[in-house]
Amino acid sequence: MKRVFWSFILVYVCYLSADARQRYINPVPGEMPILAWYSIRPDSALTAERYLEMKEAGFNISFSHFADNEEVKKALDASRGTGVKIMVMSGALENNTAETVNRFKRDEGVAGWFLRDEPTSLSFPQMKAFRDRILQEDTTHMLYLNLLPVYVSPKDLGTTSYREYLKRFVDEVDLGFFSYDNYPIVTDGKGGIILKDGFFTNLEDALAVSRETGVPFWAFALSTAHGPYPVASREMLRLEMFSNLAYGAQGLQYFTYWNPGNGGVWNFHTAPISLDGARTHVYYLVKELNEEIHLLTPVFLGAEVMDVSHFGSVLPPGTHRPATLPAPISQLECEGKGMLISHLKNGKHTYCMVLNTDINHTQTLKMTLAASIKRILPGQSWRKIKKGISSFQLTPGDYVLLQLS
């Protein structure tokens, strides 16, 4: 009897612990959050026209680096009615938390409160204390913090593994979600580009922790060239963003929107918006991609990842080959280096995405279907694919998206 009693207590405590987590708050309900990191500059650029320009490019959250609360107020005033919300970042938020939160928390333009960028585990107690000060004043907005990528050594993270770093953040800081940055595409020193191995390892860890804890995650694409990171192309942006979505990311972010201007250290250049405020060609690449992502909101927003696997001649580190294929897909062949397949469930429907993950080459996908099926085409609803063998030419970052049921 005693053993049964203590088992009951253990189950009850575990239930309470899971239930006690901070709830996830989508700052743009019904939309896929798309955040512009290092956004509109807090000077004469804080105008309604600039926020409308951002909205035109498909962003619904702006994250600028504000020096004080007066700049925050100016941004909220300028963005009002544009469809873009402000992620509040201000030195006063940490130093005068209650005053700052109470000043702005009733403004409909607030997306959430920013704590800090890329902390190690040593800073988790401080971040939780900061979180608690905000929650004392406001529980209606999200709390936002971005974590380090998998390339940082566990020793520097203060953990035994990267996955432990993510898990400890969720358990100890507990914001209702987690976000991390990973910029995987770099120059190879020979005039070409490569996709670093850790990109999919990072996504695997994020998905594993998200499943274990029941909290969603947000991820990034790189839109501003600097150091060894090349100018963003259509293929690079698509590979990063659709890989994020295939692994279940519930928020997408771009680093950066406006050129940060720190040319002496990183030589930032060719951002969507240049230092002088002009649009570059990357602005239009981002705009096109974001339009497509928003059209696919019914598939990806709130989706549960059933499985993600990889197939082809080369398997990315940390990933696995498909044990089974979702019906009615009976066979997949990749004439090339490799692709990923994601099996998703969203409401009453299930979906399958097959994505070309080779950053340098177009690949041929051959798919055998045991029955006819719907292929989802953004802006065109869907197209029927007949039973039997179908072949698709997929450029880097392109995909075939199917509604299975």
XYZ file of C-alpha atoms in Angstrom:
405
model
C 0.000 0.000 0.000
C 2.836 2.394 0.895
C 4.513 1.748 -2.487
C 1.250 2.518 -4.319
C 0.788 5.678 -2.253
C 4.267 7.027 -3.035
C 3.845 6.136 -6.715
C 0.678 8.204 -6.729
C 2.478 11.143 -5.103
C 5.315 10.932 -7.639
C 2.899 10.933 -10.575
C 0.962 13.830 -9.055
C 4.107 15.909 -8.491
C 5.301 15.234 -12.043
C 1.897 16.287 -13.333
C 2.025 19.503 -11.363
C 5.576 20.207 -12.567
C 4.616 19.810 -16.213
C 1.422 21.811 -15.730
C 3.309 24.578 -13.914
C 5.424 25.514 -16.932
C 4.931 28.943 -18.403
C 2.412 28.789 -21.227
C 3.549 29.646 -24.719
C 2.127 32.951 -25.941
C 2.121 33.525 -29.681
C 2.558 37.310 -29.916
C 0.735 37.355 -33.279
C -2.189 34.941 -32.752
C -3.219 33.049 -35.876
C -0.016 34.009 -37.710
C 3.420 32.460 -37.971
C 5.685 34.791 -35.961
C 8.381 36.217 -38.253
C 10.793 38.437 -36.358
C 13.269 40.938 -37.768
C 16.371 40.985 -35.557
C 18.252 44.276 -35.445
C 15.336 46.024 -37.022
C 14.504 49.649 -37.796
C 17.132 51.960 -36.386
C 16.002 54.000 -33.346
C 16.559 57.387 -34.936
C 14.685 59.228 -37.678
C 13.910 55.828 -39.240
C 11.235 55.075 -36.621
C 8.319 56.025 -38.850
C 5.047 54.407 -39.874
C 6.358 54.179 -43.438
C 9.280 52.060 -42.299
C 7.047 49.683 -40.366
C 4.705 49.385 -43.347
C 7.758 48.542 -45.454
C 8.625 45.817 -42.965
C 5.071 44.473 -43.037
C 5.229 44.445 -46.838
C 8.235 42.128 -46.519
C 6.191 39.710 -44.395
C 7.469 40.574 -40.907
C 5.069 40.872 -37.996
C 7.563 41.396 -35.141
C 10.257 44.068 -34.996
C 13.228 43.782 -32.653
C 15.302 46.963 -32.559
C 18.025 47.806 -30.071
C 16.591 50.666 -28.028
C 18.711 52.682 -25.630
C 15.828 53.827 -23.431
C 12.081 53.837 -22.964
C 11.555 56.999 -24.983
C 12.783 55.151 -28.059
C 10.434 52.282 -27.208
C 7.519 54.725 -27.020
C 8.477 56.276 -30.334
C 8.563 52.839 -31.960
C 5.181 51.828 -30.523
C 3.649 55.082 -31.723
C 5.127 54.716 -35.215
C 4.182 51.050 -35.628
C 0.582 51.456 -34.469
C -1.829 50.175 -37.098
C 0.881 48.760 -39.369
C 0.503 45.088 -38.398
C 4.000 44.967 -36.885
C 4.478 44.471 -33.139
C 7.479 45.540 -31.061
C 9.658 43.195 -29.033
C 10.594 45.547 -26.216
C 14.310 45.848 -25.557
C 15.543 48.633 -23.284
C 18.156 49.042 -20.616
C 15.393 50.294 -18.343
C 13.553 46.988 -18.670
C 16.196 45.264 -16.575
C 17.127 48.168 -14.328
C 13.595 49.509 -13.732
C 11.487 46.495 -14.597
C 8.199 47.310 -12.896
C 8.108 50.896 -14.137
C 8.927 49.892 -17.720
C 6.508 46.970 -17.927
C 3.643 48.944 -16.416
C 4.281 51.813 -18.783
C 3.917 49.700 -21.922
C 2.040 46.489 -21.072
C -1.365 47.831 -22.155
C -0.117 48.878 -25.585
C -1.476 46.502 -28.235
C 1.746 46.910 -30.181
C 3.866 45.060 -27.595
C 4.932 41.592 -28.767
C 6.900 40.743 -25.637
C 9.832 41.529 -23.373
C 13.466 40.816 -24.285
C 15.757 39.508 -21.549
C 19.194 38.844 -23.039
C 20.974 37.312 -26.000
C 22.955 34.052 -25.881
C 23.444 33.369 -22.154
C 25.383 30.362 -20.908
C 23.931 28.191 -18.171
C 25.817 30.257 -15.580
C 23.402 33.122 -16.275
C 20.225 31.047 -15.955
C 19.551 32.029 -12.302
C 19.900 35.705 -13.202
C 17.582 35.257 -16.212
C 14.972 33.528 -14.053
C 15.095 36.389 -11.552
C 14.638 38.872 -14.403
C 11.748 36.759 -15.713
C 10.100 36.745 -12.298
C 10.288 40.528 -12.000
C 8.470 40.886 -15.325
C 5.861 38.245 -14.470
C 5.039 40.089 -11.254
C 3.787 42.938 -13.451
C 2.570 41.201 -16.631
C 1.631 37.651 -17.609
C -0.060 38.466 -20.922
C 2.998 38.886 -23.164
C 5.777 36.508 -24.121
C 9.243 36.723 -22.621
C 11.934 36.437 -25.265
C 15.519 35.245 -24.999
C 17.761 33.713 -27.642
C 20.214 30.880 -26.943
C 23.604 29.897 -28.317
C 24.021 27.348 -31.148
C 25.365 23.806 -31.025
C 28.839 24.925 -32.178
C 29.626 26.292 -28.705
C 31.427 23.673 -26.617
C 29.612 22.147 -23.607
C 32.453 23.398 -21.399
C 31.713 26.977 -22.436
C 27.980 26.396 -22.058
C 28.524 25.074 -18.544
C 26.848 21.741 -19.310
C 27.831 18.238 -20.363
C 26.085 18.520 -23.757
C 24.247 20.987 -25.949
C 20.964 19.138 -25.452
C 21.400 19.499 -21.683
C 21.918 23.244 -22.215
C 18.547 23.523 -23.988
C 16.787 21.316 -21.466
C 18.192 23.171 -18.476
C 17.110 26.479 -19.977
C 13.549 25.216 -20.385
C 13.503 23.770 -16.854
C 15.325 26.551 -15.021
C 14.393 29.745 -16.858
C 11.060 28.542 -18.284
C 9.786 31.147 -20.735
C 7.208 28.884 -22.369
C 9.403 28.432 -25.447
C 13.050 28.576 -26.461
C 14.916 30.198 -29.328
C 18.397 29.625 -30.693
C 20.480 30.928 -33.593
C 22.486 28.803 -36.006
C 23.957 30.196 -39.222
C 25.173 27.103 -41.063
C 26.156 28.354 -44.519
C 29.729 29.642 -44.878
C 32.284 30.173 -47.597
C 34.700 27.308 -48.199
C 37.723 29.488 -48.989
C 37.664 28.375 -52.624
C 34.866 30.533 -53.957
C 32.107 28.123 -52.964
C 29.812 27.606 -49.995
C 29.193 24.712 -47.614
C 26.505 23.716 -45.118
C 28.100 23.033 -41.740
C 27.350 19.676 -40.119
C 25.918 21.127 -36.929
C 22.844 22.621 -38.574
C 20.764 19.451 -38.478
C 22.338 18.304 -35.190
C 21.015 21.534 -33.689
C 17.548 20.956 -35.136
C 17.547 17.367 -33.856
C 18.394 18.578 -30.345
C 15.776 21.336 -30.505
C 13.081 18.907 -31.630
C 14.060 16.372 -28.949
C 13.891 18.953 -26.140
C 10.654 20.401 -27.522
C 9.056 16.952 -27.492
C 10.377 16.090 -24.043
C 9.244 19.318 -22.413
C 6.188 20.144 -24.494
C 7.404 23.671 -25.316
C 7.894 25.018 -28.860
C 11.038 26.556 -30.313
C 11.942 29.376 -32.707
C 14.882 29.353 -35.145
C 16.779 31.644 -37.530
C 17.967 32.242 -41.047
C 20.892 34.517 -41.887
C 19.986 37.482 -44.085
C 23.035 39.728 -43.616
C 26.487 38.819 -44.906
C 29.466 39.200 -42.576
C 32.808 37.545 -41.911
C 32.771 34.042 -43.455
C 29.006 34.197 -44.059
C 28.111 34.932 -47.709
C 25.437 37.195 -49.145
C 22.090 35.483 -48.704
C 20.621 33.821 -51.778
C 17.177 32.401 -52.482
C 18.551 28.885 -51.991
C 20.249 29.645 -48.666
C 17.213 31.321 -47.136
C 14.843 28.587 -48.277
C 17.033 25.758 -47.026
C 17.345 27.328 -43.594
C 13.713 28.344 -43.154
C 12.043 25.246 -44.569
C 14.388 22.995 -42.589
C 13.335 24.921 -39.468
C 9.667 24.396 -40.331
C 10.205 20.726 -41.178
C 11.523 20.233 -37.627
C 8.532 22.040 -36.131
C 9.768 25.592 -35.471
C 6.853 27.773 -34.363
C 8.581 31.094 -34.942
C 11.059 32.267 -37.571
C 13.698 34.976 -37.288
C 16.145 36.766 -39.571
C 19.530 38.098 -38.566
C 19.445 40.935 -39.481
C 16.823 43.200 -41.111
C 18.794 46.470 -41.069
C 22.557 46.533 -41.476
C 23.917 46.684 -37.884
C 26.759 48.913 -39.026
C 29.529 47.213 -37.064
C 31.753 47.104 -40.124
C 35.040 47.276 -38.263
C 34.577 43.889 -36.585
C 32.341 41.748 -38.769
C 32.020 43.787 -41.962
C 28.241 43.468 -42.066
C 26.907 44.114 -45.543
C 24.056 43.364 -47.955
C 21.325 43.237 -45.339
C 17.712 43.531 -46.546
C 17.958 47.218 -45.586
C 21.349 48.852 -46.029
C 22.984 51.325 -43.659
C 21.588 54.269 -45.628
C 18.060 52.831 -45.430
C 17.805 51.579 -49.002
C 16.328 48.212 -49.920
C 18.771 45.670 -51.314
C 17.943 42.642 -53.466
C 17.924 40.561 -50.255
C 14.845 42.500 -49.103
C 12.942 41.127 -52.074
C 14.224 37.578 -51.510
C 13.022 37.742 -47.905
C 9.696 39.253 -48.981
C 9.068 36.452 -51.482
C 9.962 33.757 -48.947
C 7.857 35.242 -46.154
C 4.834 35.471 -48.445
C 5.175 31.763 -49.156
C 5.583 30.892 -45.482
C 2.454 32.846 -44.534
C 0.479 30.974 -47.204
C 1.597 27.722 -45.555
C 0.501 28.782 -42.053
C -2.335 26.181 -41.940
C 0.288 23.448 -42.397
C 3.050 24.565 -40.038
C 1.560 26.787 -37.319
C 0.718 24.494 -34.409
C 1.963 21.387 -36.227
C 3.165 18.306 -34.360
C 6.228 16.625 -35.839
C 5.633 12.888 -36.091
C 9.085 12.158 -37.509
C 11.929 13.797 -39.412
C 14.458 11.650 -41.222
C 17.014 11.917 -44.025
C 17.759 9.784 -47.055
C 20.304 9.778 -49.871
C 23.975 8.976 -50.209
C 25.100 11.198 -47.294
C 23.356 11.338 -43.921
C 23.911 14.535 -41.862
C 25.472 13.846 -38.431
C 22.932 13.172 -35.717
C 20.106 12.284 -38.097
C 18.567 8.951 -39.059
C 17.086 7.258 -42.089
C 13.304 6.689 -42.232
C 12.227 3.479 -40.504
C 8.935 3.555 -42.405
C 7.313 5.911 -44.893
C 3.934 7.514 -44.268
C 1.153 6.051 -46.417
C 0.464 6.244 -49.299
C 4.182 6.864 -50.007
C 5.724 3.456 -50.650
C 9.169 4.446 -51.924
C 11.488 7.465 -52.068
C 14.649 7.765 -54.131
C 17.074 10.660 -54.223
C 19.382 11.075 -57.174
C 21.882 13.208 -55.333
C 23.513 13.812 -51.957
C 20.422 13.785 -49.784
C 17.046 15.123 -48.713
C 14.928 15.210 -45.590
C 11.384 13.962 -45.112
C 9.149 15.407 -42.402
C 5.869 13.833 -41.310
C 3.579 16.407 -39.649
C 0.158 16.446 -38.045
C -1.943 19.580 -37.714
C -5.535 19.315 -36.533
C -7.435 16.799 -38.653
C -4.772 16.630 -41.354
C -1.386 14.993 -41.771
C 1.304 16.224 -44.129
C 4.632 15.192 -45.585
C 7.411 17.520 -46.735
C 10.416 16.316 -48.745
C 13.131 18.987 -48.911
C 16.347 19.252 -50.910
C 19.029 19.880 -48.280
C 22.012 20.018 -50.654
C 22.947 23.699 -50.730
C 24.894 23.399 -53.976
C 22.970 21.052 -56.263
C 19.560 20.454 -57.787
C 18.414 16.921 -57.001
C 15.871 14.566 -58.520
C 13.259 13.069 -56.223
C 11.449 9.919 -57.324
C 8.364 9.106 -55.311
C 6.168 6.021 -55.588
C 2.578 6.410 -54.368
C 0.146 3.595 -53.607
C -2.769 5.997 -54.153
C -3.434 9.455 -55.564
C -2.618 12.348 -53.252
C -2.768 16.155 -52.950
C 0.330 18.280 -53.461
C 0.085 21.665 -51.733
C 1.226 24.612 -53.836
C 1.254 27.996 -52.045
C -1.140 30.387 -53.743
C -2.611 27.621 -55.917
C -4.258 25.511 -53.186
C -3.347 21.997 -54.334
C -2.710 19.726 -57.298
C -3.455 16.011 -57.625
C -0.526 13.596 -57.951
C -1.575 10.282 -59.421
C -0.820 6.819 -58.095
C 2.497 5.389 -59.296
C 5.931 6.940 -59.809
C 6.399 10.709 -59.933
C 9.632 12.619 -60.463
C 10.477 16.122 -59.193
C 13.455 18.387 -59.839
C 14.191 20.258 -56.614
C 16.640 23.131 -56.455
C 18.404 23.730 -53.080
C 15.838 24.555 -50.424
C 12.862 23.562 -52.563
C 10.366 20.938 -51.518
C 7.393 18.767 -52.288
C 4.606 19.225 -49.735
C 1.828 16.623 -49.615
C -1.430 16.408 -47.690
C -1.675 12.773 -46.627
C -5.060 12.864 -44.938
